[in-house]
Coordinates of C-alpha atoms and ligand atoms in Angstrom, one line a residue:
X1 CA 123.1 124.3 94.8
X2 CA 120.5 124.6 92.3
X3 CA 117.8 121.8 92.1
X4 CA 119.1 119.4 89.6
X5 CA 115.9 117.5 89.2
X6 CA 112.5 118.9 89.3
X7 CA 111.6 116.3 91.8
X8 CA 108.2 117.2 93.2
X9 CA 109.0 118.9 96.7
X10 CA 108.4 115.9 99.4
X11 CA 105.0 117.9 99.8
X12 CA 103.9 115.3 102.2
X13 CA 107.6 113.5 103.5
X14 CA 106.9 109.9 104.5
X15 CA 106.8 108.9 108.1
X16 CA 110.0 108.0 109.3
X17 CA 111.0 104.0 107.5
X18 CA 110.8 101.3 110.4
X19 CA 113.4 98.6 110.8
X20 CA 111.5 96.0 109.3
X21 CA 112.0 98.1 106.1
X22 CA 113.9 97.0 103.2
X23 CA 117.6 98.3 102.1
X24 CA 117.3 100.4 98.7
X25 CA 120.5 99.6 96.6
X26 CA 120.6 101.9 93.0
X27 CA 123.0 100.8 90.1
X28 CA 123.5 102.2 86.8
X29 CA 122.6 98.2 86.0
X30 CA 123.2 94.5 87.3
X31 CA 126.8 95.8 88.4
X32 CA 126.2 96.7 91.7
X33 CA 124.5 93.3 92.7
X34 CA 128.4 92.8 93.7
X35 CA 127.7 95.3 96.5
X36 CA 124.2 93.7 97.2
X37 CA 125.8 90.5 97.1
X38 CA 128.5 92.0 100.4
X39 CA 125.2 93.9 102.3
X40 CA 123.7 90.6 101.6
X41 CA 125.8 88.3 103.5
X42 CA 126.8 90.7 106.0
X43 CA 123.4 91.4 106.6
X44 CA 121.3 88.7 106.3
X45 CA 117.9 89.2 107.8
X46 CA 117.5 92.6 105.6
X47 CA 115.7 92.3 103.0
X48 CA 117.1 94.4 99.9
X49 CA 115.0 96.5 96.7
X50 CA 117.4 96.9 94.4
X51 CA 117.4 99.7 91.4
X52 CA 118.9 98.7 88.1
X53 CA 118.6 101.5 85.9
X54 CA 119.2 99.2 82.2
X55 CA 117.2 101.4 80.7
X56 CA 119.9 104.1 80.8
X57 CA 123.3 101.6 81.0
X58 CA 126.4 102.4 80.7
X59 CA 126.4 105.7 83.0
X60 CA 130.2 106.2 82.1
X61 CA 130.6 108.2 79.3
X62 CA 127.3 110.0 80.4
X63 CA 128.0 114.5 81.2
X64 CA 127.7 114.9 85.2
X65 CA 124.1 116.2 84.8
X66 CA 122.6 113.5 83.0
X67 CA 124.5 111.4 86.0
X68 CA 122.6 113.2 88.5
X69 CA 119.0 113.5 86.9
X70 CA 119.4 109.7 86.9
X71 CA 120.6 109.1 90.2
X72 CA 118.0 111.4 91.5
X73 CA 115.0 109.6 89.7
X74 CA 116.9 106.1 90.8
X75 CA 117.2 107.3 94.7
X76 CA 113.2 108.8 95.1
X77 CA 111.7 105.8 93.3
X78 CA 113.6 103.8 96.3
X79 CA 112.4 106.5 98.9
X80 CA 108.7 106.4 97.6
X81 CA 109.3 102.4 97.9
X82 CA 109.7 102.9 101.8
X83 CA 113.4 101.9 102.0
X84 CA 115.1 102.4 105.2
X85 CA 118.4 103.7 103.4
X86 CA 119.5 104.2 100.1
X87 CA 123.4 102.6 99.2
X88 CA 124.4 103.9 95.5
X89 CA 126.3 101.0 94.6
X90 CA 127.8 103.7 91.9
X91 CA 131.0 105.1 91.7
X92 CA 129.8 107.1 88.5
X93 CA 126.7 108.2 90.2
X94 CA 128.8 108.7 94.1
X95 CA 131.1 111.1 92.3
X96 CA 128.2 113.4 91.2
X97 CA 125.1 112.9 93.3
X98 CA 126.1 112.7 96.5
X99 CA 126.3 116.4 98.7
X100 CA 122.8 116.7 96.3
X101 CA 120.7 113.9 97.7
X102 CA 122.1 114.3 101.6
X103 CA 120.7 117.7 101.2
X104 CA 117.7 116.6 99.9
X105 CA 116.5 114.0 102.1
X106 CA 117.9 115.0 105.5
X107 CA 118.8 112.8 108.3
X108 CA 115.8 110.9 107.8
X109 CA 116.6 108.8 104.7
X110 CA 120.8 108.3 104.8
X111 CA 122.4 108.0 101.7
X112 CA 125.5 105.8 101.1
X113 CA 128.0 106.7 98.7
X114 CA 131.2 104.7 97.6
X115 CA 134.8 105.9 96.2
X116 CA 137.4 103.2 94.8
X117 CA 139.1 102.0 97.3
X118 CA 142.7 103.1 97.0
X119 CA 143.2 103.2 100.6
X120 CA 143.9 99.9 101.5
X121 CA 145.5 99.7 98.3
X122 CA 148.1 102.3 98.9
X123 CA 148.8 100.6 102.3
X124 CA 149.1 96.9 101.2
X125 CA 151.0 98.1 98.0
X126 CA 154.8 96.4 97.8
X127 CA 155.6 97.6 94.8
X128 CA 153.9 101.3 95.6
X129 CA 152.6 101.6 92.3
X130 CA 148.9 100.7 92.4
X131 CA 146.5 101.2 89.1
X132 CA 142.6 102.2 89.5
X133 CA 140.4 100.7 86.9
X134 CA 136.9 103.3 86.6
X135 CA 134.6 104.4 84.6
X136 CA 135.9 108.2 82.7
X137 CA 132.9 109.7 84.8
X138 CA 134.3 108.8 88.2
X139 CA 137.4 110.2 87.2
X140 CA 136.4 113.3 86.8
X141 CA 134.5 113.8 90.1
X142 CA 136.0 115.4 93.1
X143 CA 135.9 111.9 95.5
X144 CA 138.5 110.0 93.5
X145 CA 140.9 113.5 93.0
X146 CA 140.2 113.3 97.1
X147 CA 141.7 110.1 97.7
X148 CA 144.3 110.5 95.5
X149 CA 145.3 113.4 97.3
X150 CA 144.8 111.9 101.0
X151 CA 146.2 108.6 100.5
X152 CA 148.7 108.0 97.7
X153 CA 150.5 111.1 97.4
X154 CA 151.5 111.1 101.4
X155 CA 152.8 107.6 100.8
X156 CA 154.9 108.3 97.6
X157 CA 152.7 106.1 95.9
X158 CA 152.0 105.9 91.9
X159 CA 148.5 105.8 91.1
X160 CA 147.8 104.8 87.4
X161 CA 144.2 105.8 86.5
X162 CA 142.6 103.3 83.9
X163 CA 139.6 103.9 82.1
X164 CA 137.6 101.6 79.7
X165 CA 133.8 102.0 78.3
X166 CA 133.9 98.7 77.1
X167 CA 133.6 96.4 80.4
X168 CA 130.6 97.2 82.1
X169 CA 128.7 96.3 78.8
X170 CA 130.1 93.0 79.1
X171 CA 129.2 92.2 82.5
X172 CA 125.6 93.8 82.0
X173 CA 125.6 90.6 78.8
X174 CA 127.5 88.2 81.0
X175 CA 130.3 88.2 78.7
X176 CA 132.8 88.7 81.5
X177 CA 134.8 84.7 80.5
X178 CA 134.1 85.9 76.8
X179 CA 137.2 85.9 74.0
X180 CA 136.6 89.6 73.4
X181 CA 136.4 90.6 77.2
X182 CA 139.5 88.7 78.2
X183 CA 141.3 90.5 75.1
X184 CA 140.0 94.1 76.1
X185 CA 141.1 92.5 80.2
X186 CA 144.6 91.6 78.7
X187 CA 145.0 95.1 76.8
X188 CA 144.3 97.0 79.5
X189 CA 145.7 95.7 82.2
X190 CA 149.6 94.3 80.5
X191 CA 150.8 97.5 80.6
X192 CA 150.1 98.7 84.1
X193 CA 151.7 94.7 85.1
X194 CA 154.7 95.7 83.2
X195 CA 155.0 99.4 85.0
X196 CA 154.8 97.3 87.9
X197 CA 151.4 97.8 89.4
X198 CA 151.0 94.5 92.3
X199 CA 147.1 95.8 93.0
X200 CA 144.7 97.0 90.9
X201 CA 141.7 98.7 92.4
X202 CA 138.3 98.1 90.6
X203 CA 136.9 101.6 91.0
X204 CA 133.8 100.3 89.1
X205 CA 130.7 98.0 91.1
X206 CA 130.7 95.8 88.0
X207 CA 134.0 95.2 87.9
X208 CA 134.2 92.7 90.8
X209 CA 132.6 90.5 88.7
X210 CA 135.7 90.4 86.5
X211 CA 138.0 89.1 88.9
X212 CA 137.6 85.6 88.1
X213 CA 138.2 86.7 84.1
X214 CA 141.4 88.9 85.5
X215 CA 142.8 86.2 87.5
X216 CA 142.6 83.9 84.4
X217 CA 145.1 86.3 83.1
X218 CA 147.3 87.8 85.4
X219 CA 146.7 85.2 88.1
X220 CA 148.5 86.6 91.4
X221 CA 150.3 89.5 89.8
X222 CA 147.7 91.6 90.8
X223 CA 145.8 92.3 93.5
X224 CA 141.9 92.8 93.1
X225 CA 140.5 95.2 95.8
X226 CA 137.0 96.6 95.7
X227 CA 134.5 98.7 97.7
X228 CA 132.1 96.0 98.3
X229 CA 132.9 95.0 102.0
X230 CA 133.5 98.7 103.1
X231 CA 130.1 99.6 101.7
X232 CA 128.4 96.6 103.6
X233 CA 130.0 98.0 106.9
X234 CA 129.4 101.4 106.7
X235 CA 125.6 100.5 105.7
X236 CA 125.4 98.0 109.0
X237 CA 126.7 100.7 111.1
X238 CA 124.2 103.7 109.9
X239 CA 121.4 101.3 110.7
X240 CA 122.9 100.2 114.2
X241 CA 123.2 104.2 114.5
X242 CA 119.2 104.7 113.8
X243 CA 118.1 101.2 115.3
X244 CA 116.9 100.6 111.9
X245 CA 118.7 96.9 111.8
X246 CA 115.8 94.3 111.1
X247 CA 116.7 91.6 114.1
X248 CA 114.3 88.4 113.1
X249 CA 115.3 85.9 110.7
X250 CA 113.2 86.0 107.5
X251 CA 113.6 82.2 106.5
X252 CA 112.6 82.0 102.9
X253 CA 111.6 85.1 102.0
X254 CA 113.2 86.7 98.9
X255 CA 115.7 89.1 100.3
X256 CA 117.7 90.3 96.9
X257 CA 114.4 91.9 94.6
X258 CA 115.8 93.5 91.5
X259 CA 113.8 96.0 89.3
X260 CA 115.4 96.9 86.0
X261 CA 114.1 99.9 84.4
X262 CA 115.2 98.6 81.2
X263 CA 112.0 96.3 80.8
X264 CA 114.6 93.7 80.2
X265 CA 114.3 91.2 83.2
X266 CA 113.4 88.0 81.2
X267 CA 116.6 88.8 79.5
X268 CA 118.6 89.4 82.4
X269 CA 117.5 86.5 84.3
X270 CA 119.9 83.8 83.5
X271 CA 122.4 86.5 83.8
X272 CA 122.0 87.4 86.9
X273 CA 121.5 83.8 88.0
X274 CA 125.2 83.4 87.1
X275 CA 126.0 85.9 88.8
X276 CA 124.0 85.0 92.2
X277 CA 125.4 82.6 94.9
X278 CA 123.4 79.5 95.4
X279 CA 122.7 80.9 99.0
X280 CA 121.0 83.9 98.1
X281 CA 117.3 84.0 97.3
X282 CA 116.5 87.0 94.7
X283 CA 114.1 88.0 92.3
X284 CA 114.2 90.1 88.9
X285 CA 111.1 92.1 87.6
X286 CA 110.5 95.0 85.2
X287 CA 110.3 98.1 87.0
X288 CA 106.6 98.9 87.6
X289 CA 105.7 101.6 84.3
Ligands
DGL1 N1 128.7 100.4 88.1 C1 128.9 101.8 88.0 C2 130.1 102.3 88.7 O1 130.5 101.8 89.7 C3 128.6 102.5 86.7 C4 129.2 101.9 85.5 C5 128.5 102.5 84.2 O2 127.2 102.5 84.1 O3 129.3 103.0 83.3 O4 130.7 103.3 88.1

């Protein structure tokens, strides 16, 4: 595959991260905090440098290279930062980027990707018609067309795709509870309730921090299911794999720092404050010019 960013050959690849390391986590924006959020609890004495590229937000309607040049800058400014891992809390940029950066980095930095998850969708499904709410990027990679094909068609079940570029601009304002969100929510989503869609997967990270606008709607008639959890998981289990889990408790140091490429962090911090469990200790800075 041809290079598709003229990163500077790793002329002189950094030693090998140690466990005491931090998580890197990359998001088109604040979106995919709701992963950070799962890794978070699920991991709690790793710390976590989280890459919010606001600068560049929303990703969606964004051609498959831009994607990638993106996601490529997003994932070496983590590397150069000494993460242990890189998680691209990113459906957009998973669809695109990933077979790239594995390549790239080699064993020695793992990269983990995330698909919507229709799977457990498909198999908790009554009704067998389940709708996928994603970006029009992640659409038209191969991962989702994958899943499609491994999961739903073998069980007779209808997937409805739904696209929208207007949500992830309200989350990234924190207008999730707003009069124009919950009408964009309503007209969206009615139509898949009345095909008879009982879960809806949220094939986008910000999304999960729409359910409590969606419930408000469609209360039980749907079925939220996201990535989150899986992604946590499968990043636990890479590190258990490379004894690269960080053991000691960290007390109160910060363990969610968030740098936003977007120079917007005084902006974003009440924002992401509502967004943030009381539990969690985090930080937001401007990414460093
Ligand atoms: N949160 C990202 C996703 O999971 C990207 C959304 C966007 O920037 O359009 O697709």
């Amino acid at each position: 595959m041809t290079a598709i960013h003229p990163l500077a050959p790793l002329l002189h690849p950094m030693t090998r991260a140690q466990a005491d390391a931090p998580i890197g986590i990359f998001d088109s924006g604040i979106g995919g905090l709701s992963v950070g959020l799962e890794i978070a609890q699920h991991l709690p004495n790793e710390q976590i440098v989280y890459y919010a590229d606001t600068a560049h937000v929303p990703y969606g309607p964004r051609d498959d290279q831009e994607i990638r040049e993106l996601t490529a800058q997003a994932i070496e400014w983590l590397y150069r930062q000494g993460c242990k891992i890189a998680v691209v809390a990113c459906n957009t940029a998973s669809a695109f980027s990933l077979d790239y950066l594995r390549a790239h980095y080699g064993e020695d930095f793992p990269i983990v990707g995330l698909v919507p998850a229709l799977k457990p969708a498909v198999l908790q499904s009554k009704t067998k018609t389940v709708a996928v709410l994603a970006t029009p990027a992640t659409f038209r990679g191969q991962l989702i067309k994958d899943v499609i094909q491994r999961f739903a068609l073998p069980a007779e079940v209808k997937v409805i795709p739904l696209t929208s570029l207007e949500l992830v601009p309200f989350v990234e304002s924190g207008a999730q509870m707003s009069a124009a969100c919950l009408s964009t929510l309503s007209e969206l989503l009615q139509p898949v309730v009345d095909a008879g869609a009982d879960h809806l997967v949220l094939g986008c990270t910000h999304y999960p921090f729409l359910k409590t606008a969606i419930q408000s709607i469609f209360g039980q008639k749907l079925t939220l299911i996201d990535s989150g959890t899986a992604v946590a998981r499968q990043t636990s289990r890479i590190l258990t794999k490379n004894e690269l889990l960080f053991e000691q408790s960290r007390a109160d140091q910060v363990q969610i720092h968030c740098y936003v490429s977007g120079q917007n962090a005084e902006h974003l911090q009440p924002i992401v404050g509502r967004l943030m469990p009381e539990q969690i200790r985090w930080k937001i800075s401007n990414l460093p010019r």
